XYZ file of N, CA and C in Angstrom:
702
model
N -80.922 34.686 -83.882
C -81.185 33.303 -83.470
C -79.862 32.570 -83.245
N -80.228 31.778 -81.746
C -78.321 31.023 -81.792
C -78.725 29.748 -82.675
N -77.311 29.204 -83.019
C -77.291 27.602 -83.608
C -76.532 27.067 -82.667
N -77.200 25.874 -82.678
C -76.471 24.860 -81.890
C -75.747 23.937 -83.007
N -74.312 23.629 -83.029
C -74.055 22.887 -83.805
C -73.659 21.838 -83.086
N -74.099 20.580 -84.406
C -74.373 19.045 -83.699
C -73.185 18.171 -84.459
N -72.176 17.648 -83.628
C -71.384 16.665 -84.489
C -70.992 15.189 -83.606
N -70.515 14.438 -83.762
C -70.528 13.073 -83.588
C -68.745 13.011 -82.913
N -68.023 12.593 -81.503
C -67.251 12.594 -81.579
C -67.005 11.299 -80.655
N -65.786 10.670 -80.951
C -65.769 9.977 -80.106
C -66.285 8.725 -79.161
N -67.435 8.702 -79.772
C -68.929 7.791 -79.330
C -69.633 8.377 -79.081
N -69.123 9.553 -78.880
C -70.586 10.698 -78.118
C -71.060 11.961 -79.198
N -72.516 11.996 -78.926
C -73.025 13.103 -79.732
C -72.550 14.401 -79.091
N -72.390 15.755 -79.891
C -71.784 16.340 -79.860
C -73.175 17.749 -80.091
N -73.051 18.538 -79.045
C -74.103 20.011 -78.980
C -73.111 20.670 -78.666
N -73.023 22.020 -79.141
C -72.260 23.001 -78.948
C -72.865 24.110 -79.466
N -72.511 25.339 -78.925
C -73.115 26.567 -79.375
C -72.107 27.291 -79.913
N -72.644 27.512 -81.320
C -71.659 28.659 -82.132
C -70.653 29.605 -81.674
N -69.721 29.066 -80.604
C -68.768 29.937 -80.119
C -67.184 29.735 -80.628
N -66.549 30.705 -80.860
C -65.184 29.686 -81.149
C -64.307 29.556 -79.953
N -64.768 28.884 -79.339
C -63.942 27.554 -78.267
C -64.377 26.303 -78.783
N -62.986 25.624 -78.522
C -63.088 23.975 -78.581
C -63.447 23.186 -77.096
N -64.720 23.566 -76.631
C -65.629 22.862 -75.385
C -64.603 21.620 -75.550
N -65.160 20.878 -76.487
C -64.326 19.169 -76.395
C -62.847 19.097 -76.117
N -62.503 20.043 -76.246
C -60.763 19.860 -76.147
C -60.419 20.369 -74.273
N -61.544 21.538 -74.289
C -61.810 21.469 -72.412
C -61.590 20.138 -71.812
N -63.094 19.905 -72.213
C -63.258 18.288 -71.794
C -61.882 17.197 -71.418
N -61.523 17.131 -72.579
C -60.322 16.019 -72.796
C -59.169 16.614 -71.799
N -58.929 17.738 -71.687
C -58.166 18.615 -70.800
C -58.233 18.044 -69.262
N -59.701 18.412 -69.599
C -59.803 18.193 -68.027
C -59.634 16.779 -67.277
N -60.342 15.827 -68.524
C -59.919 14.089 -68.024
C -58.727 13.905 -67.774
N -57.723 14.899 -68.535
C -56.498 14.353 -68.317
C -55.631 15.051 -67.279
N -56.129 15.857 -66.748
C -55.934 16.807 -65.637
C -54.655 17.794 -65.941
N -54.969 18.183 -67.627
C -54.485 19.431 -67.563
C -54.868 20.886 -67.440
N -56.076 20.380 -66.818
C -57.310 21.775 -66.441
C -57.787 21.038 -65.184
N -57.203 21.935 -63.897
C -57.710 21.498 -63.046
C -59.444 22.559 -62.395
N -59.617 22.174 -61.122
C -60.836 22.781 -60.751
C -61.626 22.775 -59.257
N -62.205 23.410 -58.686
C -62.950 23.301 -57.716
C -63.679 22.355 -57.547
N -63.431 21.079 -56.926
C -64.753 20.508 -57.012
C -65.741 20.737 -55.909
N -67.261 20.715 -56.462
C -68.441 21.150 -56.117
C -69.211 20.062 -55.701
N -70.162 20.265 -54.169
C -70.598 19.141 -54.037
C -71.975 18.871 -54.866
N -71.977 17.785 -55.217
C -73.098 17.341 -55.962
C -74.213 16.609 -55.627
N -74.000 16.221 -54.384
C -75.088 15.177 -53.815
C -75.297 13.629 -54.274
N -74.195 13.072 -55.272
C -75.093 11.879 -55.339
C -73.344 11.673 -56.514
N -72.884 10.417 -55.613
C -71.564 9.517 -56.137
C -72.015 9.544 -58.090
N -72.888 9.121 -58.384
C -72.764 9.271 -59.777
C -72.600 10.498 -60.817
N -72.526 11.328 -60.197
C -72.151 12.693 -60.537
C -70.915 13.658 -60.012
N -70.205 14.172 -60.669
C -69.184 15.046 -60.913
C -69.208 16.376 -61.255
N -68.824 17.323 -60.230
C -69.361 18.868 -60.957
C -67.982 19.772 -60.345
N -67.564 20.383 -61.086
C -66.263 21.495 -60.627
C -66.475 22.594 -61.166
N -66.007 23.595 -60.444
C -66.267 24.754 -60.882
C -63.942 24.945 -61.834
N -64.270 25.205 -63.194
C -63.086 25.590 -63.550
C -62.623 26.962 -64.323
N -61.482 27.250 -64.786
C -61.435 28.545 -65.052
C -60.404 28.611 -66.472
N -60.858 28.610 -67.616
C -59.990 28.509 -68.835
C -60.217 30.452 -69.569
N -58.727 30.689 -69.516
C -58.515 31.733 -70.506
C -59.672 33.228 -69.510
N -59.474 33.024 -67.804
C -59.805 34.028 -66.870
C -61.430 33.654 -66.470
N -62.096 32.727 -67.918
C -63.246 33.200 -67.454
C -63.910 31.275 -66.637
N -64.734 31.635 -65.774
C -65.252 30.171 -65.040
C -66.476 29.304 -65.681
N -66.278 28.623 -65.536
C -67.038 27.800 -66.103
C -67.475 26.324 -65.238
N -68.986 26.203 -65.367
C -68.699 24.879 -64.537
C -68.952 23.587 -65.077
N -68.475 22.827 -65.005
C -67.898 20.993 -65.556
C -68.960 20.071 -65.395
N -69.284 18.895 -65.804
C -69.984 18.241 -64.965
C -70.234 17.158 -66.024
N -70.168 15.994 -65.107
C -70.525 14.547 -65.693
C -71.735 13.355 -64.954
N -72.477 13.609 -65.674
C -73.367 12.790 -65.454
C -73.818 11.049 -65.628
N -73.803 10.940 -64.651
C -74.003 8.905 -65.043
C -75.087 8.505 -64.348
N -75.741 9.200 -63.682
C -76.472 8.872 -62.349
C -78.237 8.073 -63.514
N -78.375 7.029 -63.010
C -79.462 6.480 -64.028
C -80.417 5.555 -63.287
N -81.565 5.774 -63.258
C -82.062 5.518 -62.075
C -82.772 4.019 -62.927
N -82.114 3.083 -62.525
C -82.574 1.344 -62.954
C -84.101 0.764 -62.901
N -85.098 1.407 -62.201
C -86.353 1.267 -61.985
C -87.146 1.671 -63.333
N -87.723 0.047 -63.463
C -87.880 -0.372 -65.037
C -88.936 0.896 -65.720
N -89.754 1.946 -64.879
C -90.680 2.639 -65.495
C -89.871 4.070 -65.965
N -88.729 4.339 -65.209
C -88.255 5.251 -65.405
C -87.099 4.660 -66.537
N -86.806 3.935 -66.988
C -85.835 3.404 -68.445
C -87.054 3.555 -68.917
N -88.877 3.262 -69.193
C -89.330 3.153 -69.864
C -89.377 4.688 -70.442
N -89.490 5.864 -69.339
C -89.452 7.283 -69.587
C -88.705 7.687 -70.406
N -87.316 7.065 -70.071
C -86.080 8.013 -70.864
C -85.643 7.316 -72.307
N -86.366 5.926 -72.577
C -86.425 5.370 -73.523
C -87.654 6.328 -74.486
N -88.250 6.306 -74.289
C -89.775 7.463 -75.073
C -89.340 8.810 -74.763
N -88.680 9.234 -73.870
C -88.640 10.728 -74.191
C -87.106 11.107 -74.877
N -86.141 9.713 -74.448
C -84.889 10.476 -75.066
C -83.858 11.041 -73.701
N -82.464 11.243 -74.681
C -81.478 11.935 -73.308
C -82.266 13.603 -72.803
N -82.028 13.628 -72.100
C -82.345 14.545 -71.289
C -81.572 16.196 -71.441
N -80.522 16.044 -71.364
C -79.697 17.309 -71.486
C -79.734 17.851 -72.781
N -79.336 17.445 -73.876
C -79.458 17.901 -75.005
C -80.910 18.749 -75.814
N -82.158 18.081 -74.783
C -83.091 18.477 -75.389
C -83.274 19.774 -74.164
N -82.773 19.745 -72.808
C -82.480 20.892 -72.222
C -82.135 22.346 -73.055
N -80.824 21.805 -73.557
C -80.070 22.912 -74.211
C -81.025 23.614 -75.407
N -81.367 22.390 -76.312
C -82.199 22.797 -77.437
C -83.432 23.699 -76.633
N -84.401 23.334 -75.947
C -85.158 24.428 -75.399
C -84.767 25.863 -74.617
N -83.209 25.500 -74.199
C -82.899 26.758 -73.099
C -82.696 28.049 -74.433
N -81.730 27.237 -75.262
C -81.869 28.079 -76.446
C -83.269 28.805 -77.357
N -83.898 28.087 -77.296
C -85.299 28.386 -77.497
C -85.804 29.837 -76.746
N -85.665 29.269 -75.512
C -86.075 30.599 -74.023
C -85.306 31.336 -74.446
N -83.878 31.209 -74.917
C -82.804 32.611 -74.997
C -83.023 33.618 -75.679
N -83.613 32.755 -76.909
C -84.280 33.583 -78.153
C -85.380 34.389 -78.231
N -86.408 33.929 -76.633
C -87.523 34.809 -76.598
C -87.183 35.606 -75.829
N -85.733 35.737 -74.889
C -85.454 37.128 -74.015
C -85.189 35.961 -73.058
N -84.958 35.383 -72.192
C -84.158 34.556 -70.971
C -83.452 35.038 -71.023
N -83.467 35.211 -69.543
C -81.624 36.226 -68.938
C -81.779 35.600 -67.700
N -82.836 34.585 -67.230
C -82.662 34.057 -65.570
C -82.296 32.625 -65.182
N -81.664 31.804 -66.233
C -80.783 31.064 -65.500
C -79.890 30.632 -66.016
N -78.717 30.134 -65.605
C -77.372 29.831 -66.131
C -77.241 29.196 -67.838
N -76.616 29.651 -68.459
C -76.350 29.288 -69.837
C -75.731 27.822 -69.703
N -75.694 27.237 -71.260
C -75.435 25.854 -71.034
C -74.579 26.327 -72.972
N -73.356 25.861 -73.064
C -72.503 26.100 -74.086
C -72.251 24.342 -74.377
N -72.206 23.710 -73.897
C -71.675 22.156 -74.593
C -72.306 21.007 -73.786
N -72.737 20.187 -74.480
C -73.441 19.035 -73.998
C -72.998 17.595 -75.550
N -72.045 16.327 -74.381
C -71.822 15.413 -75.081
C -72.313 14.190 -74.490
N -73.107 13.558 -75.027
C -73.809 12.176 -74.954
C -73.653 11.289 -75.415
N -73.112 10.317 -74.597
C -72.807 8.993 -74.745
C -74.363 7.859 -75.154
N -74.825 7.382 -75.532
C -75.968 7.211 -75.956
C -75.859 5.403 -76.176
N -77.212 4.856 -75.411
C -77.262 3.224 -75.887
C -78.769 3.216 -75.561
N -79.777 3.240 -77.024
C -80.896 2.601 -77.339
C -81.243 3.806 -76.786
N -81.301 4.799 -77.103
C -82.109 6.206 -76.456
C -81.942 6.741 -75.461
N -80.850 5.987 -74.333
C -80.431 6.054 -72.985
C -79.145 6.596 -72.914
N -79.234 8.384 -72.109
C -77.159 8.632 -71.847
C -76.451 8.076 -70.689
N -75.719 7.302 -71.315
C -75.052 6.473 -70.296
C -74.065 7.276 -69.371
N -73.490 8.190 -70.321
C -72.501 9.710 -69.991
C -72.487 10.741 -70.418
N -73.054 11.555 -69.338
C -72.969 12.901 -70.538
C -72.267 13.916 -69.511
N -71.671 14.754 -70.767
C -70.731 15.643 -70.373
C -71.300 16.821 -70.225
N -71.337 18.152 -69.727
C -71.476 19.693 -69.848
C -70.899 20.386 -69.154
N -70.968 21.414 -70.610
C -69.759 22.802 -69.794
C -71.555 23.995 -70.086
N -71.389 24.931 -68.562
C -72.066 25.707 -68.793
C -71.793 26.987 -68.206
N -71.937 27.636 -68.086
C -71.739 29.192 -67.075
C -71.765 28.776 -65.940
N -70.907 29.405 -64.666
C -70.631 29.750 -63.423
C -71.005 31.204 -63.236
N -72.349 30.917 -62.925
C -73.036 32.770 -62.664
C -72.275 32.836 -61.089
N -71.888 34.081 -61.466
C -71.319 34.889 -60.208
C -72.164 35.565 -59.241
N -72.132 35.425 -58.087
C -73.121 36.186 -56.709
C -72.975 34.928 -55.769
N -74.058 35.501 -54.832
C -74.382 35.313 -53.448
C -75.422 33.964 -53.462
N -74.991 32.840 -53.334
C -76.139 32.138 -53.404
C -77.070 32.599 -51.957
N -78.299 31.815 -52.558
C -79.493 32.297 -50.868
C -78.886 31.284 -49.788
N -78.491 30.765 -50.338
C -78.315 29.103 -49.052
C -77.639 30.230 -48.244
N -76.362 31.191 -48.794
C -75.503 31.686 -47.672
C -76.057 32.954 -47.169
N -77.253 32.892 -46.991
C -77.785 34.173 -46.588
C -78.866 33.530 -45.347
N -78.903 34.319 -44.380
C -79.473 33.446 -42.955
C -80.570 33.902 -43.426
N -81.515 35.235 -43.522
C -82.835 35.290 -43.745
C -83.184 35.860 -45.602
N -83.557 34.645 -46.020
C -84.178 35.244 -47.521
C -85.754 35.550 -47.096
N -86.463 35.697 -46.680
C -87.583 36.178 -46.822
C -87.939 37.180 -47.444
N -86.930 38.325 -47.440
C -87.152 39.395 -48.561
C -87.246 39.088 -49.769
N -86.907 37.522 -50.022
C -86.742 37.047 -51.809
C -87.530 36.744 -52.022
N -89.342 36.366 -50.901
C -89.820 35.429 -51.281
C -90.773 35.583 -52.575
N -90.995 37.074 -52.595
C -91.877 37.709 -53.943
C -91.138 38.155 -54.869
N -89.214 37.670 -55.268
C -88.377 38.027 -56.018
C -88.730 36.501 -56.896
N -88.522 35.424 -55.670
C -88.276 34.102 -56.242
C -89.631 33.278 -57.296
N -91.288 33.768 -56.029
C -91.563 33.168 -56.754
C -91.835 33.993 -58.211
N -91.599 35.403 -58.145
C -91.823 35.961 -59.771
C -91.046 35.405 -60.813
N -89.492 34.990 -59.852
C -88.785 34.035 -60.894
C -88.801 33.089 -61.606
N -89.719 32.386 -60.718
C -90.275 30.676 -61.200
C -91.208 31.004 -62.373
N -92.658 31.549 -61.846
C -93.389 31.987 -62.816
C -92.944 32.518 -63.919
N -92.199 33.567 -64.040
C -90.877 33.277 -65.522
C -90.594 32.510 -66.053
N -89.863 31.669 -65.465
C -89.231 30.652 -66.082
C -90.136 29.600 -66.420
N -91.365 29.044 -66.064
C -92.574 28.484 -66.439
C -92.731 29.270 -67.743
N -92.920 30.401 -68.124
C -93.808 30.921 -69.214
C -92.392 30.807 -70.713
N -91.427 30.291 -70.128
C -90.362 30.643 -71.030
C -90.599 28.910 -71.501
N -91.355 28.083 -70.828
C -91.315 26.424 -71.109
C -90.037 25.770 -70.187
N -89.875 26.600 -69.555
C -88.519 25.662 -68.646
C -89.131 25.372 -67.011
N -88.408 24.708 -65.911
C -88.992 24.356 -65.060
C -87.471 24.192 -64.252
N -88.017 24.209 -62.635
C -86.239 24.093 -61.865
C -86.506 22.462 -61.702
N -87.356 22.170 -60.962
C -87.855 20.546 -60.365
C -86.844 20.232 -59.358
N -86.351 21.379 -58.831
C -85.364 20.873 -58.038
C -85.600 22.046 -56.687
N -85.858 22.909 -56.410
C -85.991 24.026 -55.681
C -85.695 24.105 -54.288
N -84.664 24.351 -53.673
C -84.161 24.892 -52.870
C -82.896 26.159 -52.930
N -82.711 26.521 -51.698
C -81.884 27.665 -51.574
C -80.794 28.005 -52.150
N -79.725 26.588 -52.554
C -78.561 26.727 -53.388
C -78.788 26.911 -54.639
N -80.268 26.684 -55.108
C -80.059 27.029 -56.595
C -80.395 28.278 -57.079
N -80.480 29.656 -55.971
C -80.483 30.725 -56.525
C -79.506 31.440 -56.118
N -79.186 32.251 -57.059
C -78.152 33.124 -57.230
C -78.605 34.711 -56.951
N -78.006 35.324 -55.943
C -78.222 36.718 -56.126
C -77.095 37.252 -56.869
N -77.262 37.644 -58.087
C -76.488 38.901 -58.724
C -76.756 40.171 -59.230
N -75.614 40.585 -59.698
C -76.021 42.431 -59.646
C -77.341 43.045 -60.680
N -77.715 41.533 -61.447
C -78.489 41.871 -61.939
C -80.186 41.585 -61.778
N -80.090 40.756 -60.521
C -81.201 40.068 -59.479
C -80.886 38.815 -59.869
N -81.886 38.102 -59.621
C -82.341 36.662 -58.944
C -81.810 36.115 -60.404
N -81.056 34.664 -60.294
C -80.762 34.017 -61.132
C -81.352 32.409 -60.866
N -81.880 31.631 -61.178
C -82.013 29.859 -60.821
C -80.960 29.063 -61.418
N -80.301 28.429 -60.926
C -79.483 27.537 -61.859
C -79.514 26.066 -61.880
N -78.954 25.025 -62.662
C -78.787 23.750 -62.145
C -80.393 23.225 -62.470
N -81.235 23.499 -63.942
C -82.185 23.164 -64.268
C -82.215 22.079 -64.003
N -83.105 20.829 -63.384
C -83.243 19.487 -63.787
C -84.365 18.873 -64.280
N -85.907 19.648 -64.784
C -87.120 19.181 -65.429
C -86.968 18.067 -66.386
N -86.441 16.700 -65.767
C -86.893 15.970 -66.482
C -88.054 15.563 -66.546
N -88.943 14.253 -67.307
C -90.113 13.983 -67.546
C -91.089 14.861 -67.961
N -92.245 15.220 -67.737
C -93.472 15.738 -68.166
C -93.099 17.101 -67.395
N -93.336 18.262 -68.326
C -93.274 19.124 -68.106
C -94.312 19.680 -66.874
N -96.011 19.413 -67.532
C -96.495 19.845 -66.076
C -96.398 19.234 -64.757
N -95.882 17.946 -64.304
C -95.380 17.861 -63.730
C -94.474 18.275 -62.877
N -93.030 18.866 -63.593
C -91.835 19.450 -63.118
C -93.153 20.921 -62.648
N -93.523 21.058 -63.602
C -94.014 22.746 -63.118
C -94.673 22.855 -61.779
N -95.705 21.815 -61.865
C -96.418 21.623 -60.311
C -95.521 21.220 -59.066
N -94.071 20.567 -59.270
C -93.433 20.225 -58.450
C -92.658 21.512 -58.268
N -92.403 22.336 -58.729
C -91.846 23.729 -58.497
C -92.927 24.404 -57.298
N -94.416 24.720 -57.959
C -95.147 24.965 -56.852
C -95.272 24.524 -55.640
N -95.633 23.299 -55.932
C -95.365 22.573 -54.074
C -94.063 22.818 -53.747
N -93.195 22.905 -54.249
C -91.820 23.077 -53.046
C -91.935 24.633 -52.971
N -92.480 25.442 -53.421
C -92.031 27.166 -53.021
C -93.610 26.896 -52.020
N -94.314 26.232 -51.721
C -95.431 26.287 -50.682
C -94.790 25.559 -49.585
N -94.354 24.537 -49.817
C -93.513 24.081 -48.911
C -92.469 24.580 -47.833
N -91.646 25.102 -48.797
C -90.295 25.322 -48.134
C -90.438 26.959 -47.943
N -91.228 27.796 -48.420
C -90.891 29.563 -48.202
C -92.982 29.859 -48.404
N -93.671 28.755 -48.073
C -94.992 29.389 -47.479
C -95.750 30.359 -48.436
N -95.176 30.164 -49.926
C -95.549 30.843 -51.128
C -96.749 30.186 -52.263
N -98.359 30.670 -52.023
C -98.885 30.079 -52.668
C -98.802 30.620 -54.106
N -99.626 29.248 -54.547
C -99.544 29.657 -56.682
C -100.601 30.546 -57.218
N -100.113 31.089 -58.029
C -101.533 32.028 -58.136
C -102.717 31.231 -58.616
N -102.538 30.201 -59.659
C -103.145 29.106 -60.126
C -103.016 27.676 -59.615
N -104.058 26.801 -59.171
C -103.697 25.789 -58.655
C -104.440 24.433 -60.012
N -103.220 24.143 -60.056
C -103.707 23.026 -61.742
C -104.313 22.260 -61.317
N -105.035 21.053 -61.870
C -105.128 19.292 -61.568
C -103.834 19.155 -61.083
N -102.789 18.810 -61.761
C -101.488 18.227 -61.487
C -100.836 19.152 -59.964
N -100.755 20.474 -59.969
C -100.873 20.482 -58.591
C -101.518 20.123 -57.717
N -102.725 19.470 -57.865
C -103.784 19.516 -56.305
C -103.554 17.937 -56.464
N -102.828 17.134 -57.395
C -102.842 15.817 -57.431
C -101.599 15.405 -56.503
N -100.321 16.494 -56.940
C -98.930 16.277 -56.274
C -99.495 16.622 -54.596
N -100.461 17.301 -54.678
C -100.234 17.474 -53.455
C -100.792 16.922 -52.318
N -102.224 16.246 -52.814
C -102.464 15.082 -52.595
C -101.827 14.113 -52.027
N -101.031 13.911 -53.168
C -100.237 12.513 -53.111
C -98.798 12.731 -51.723
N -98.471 13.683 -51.450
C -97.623 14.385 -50.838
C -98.225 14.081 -49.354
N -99.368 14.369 -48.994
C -99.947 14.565 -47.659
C -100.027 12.845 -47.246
N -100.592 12.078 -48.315
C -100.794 10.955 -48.212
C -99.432 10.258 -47.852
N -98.523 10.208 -48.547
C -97.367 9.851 -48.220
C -96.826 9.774 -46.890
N -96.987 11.207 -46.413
C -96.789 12.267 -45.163
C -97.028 11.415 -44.263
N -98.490 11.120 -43.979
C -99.403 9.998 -42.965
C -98.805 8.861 -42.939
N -99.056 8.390 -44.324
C -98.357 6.674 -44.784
C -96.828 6.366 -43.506
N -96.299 7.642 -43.980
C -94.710 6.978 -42.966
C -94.996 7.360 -41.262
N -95.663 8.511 -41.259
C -96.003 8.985 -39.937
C -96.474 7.591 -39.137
N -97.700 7.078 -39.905
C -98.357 6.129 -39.186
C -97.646 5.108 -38.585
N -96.215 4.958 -39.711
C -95.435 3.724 -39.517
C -93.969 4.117 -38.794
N -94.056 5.270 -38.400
C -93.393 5.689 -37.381
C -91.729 6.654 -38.295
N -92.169 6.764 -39.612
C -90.993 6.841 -39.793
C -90.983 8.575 -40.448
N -89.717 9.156 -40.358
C -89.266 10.466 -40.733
C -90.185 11.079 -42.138
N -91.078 12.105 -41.670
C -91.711 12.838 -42.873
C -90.865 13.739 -43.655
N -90.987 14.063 -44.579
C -90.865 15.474 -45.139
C -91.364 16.720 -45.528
N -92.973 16.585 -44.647
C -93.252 17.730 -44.885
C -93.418 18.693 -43.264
């Protein structure tokens, strides 16, 4: 069984996994730019992600601030709590029942006000391979990927994010990385399904309430902007 050990530094709560590296002293390294790094695009100004490389091996960085001000979603993260930390605590969980399919997560520090992370830090693995994005035809993946998902569902984890950059081909197959299941789990899970029906034409073997509701709500949407002339997404 791993331990996560929990300590208080700085203002920020402190997760780390029983390794002997000083993650936090990375960290501070890196603010001060005596560890430099690749930076990685992230999609969205409130976030920071580099790929870096301490003592040969890579690792990737990342700071999170991105907080979405819309009063129902503070009401979410107020009742459910920071987000990453309880990531880690479950990924560890999955590790322990056999997970080997998506990127490890070694340090997570949270800045914290009234149940809310204002900043949080993580260092996690840089899995090595081929992402799909750089591959012109994945269709051969499409009964690799969705066996992957369905995995990672039964392990209690979820991607909620699903497209092409977040899989990894390596020598040891299909990897997902860059978990983001926040909120309600069946949720994230049904939103995994609709995007592998979506985007790679892959139905679920099971179709929940909460899927036939997302998807619902999806078509409706679809019309809603169509009607009003404006850019769909499906």
């Amino acid at each position: 069984m791993q331990k996560i050990i929990t300590t208080k530094r700085n203002g920020y709560f402190v997760y780390q996994k029983q390794i002997d590296i000083d993650f936090a002293q990375i960290i501070d390294d890196y603010i001060q730019g005596k560890i430099t790094g690749q930076i990685l695009n992230s999609g969205n100004v409130e976030r920071s992600v580099a790929r870096i490389t301490v003592n040969d091996k890579h690792y990737i960085i990342k700071c999170e601030k991105e907080r979405d001000r819309r009063l129902e979603k503070r009401i979410m993260r107020v009742i459910s709590g920071p987000y990453f930390s309880r990531l880690f605590h479950r990924l560890v969980r999955a590790q322990d029942q056999g997970c080997q399919i998506t990127n490890d997560i070694y340090f997570v520090a949270e800045k914290i006000r009234f149940r809310e992370a204002l900043e949080t830090w993580i260092i996690a693995e840089y899995v090595e391979g081929t992402v799909l994005s750089e591959i012109n035809d994945i269709k051969p993946y499409y009964t690799e990927i969705s066996k992957l998902i369905n995995k990672l569902h039964s392990y209690g984890l979820a991607s909620n994010d699903i497209h092409a950059g977040n899989f990894v081909l390596t020598e040891s197959g299909l990897k997902i990385i860059d978990l983001s299941d926040f909120g309600n789990f069946a949720i994230c899970k049904a939103n995994d399904l609709v995007a592998l029906k979506r985007f790679y034409g892959i139905e679920p073997e099971k179709k929940s309430v909460v899927y036939r509701f997302i998807s619902l709500r999806n078509q409706i949407r679809h019309w809603s902007r169509k009607m009003r002339g404006k850019k769909t997404r499906l």
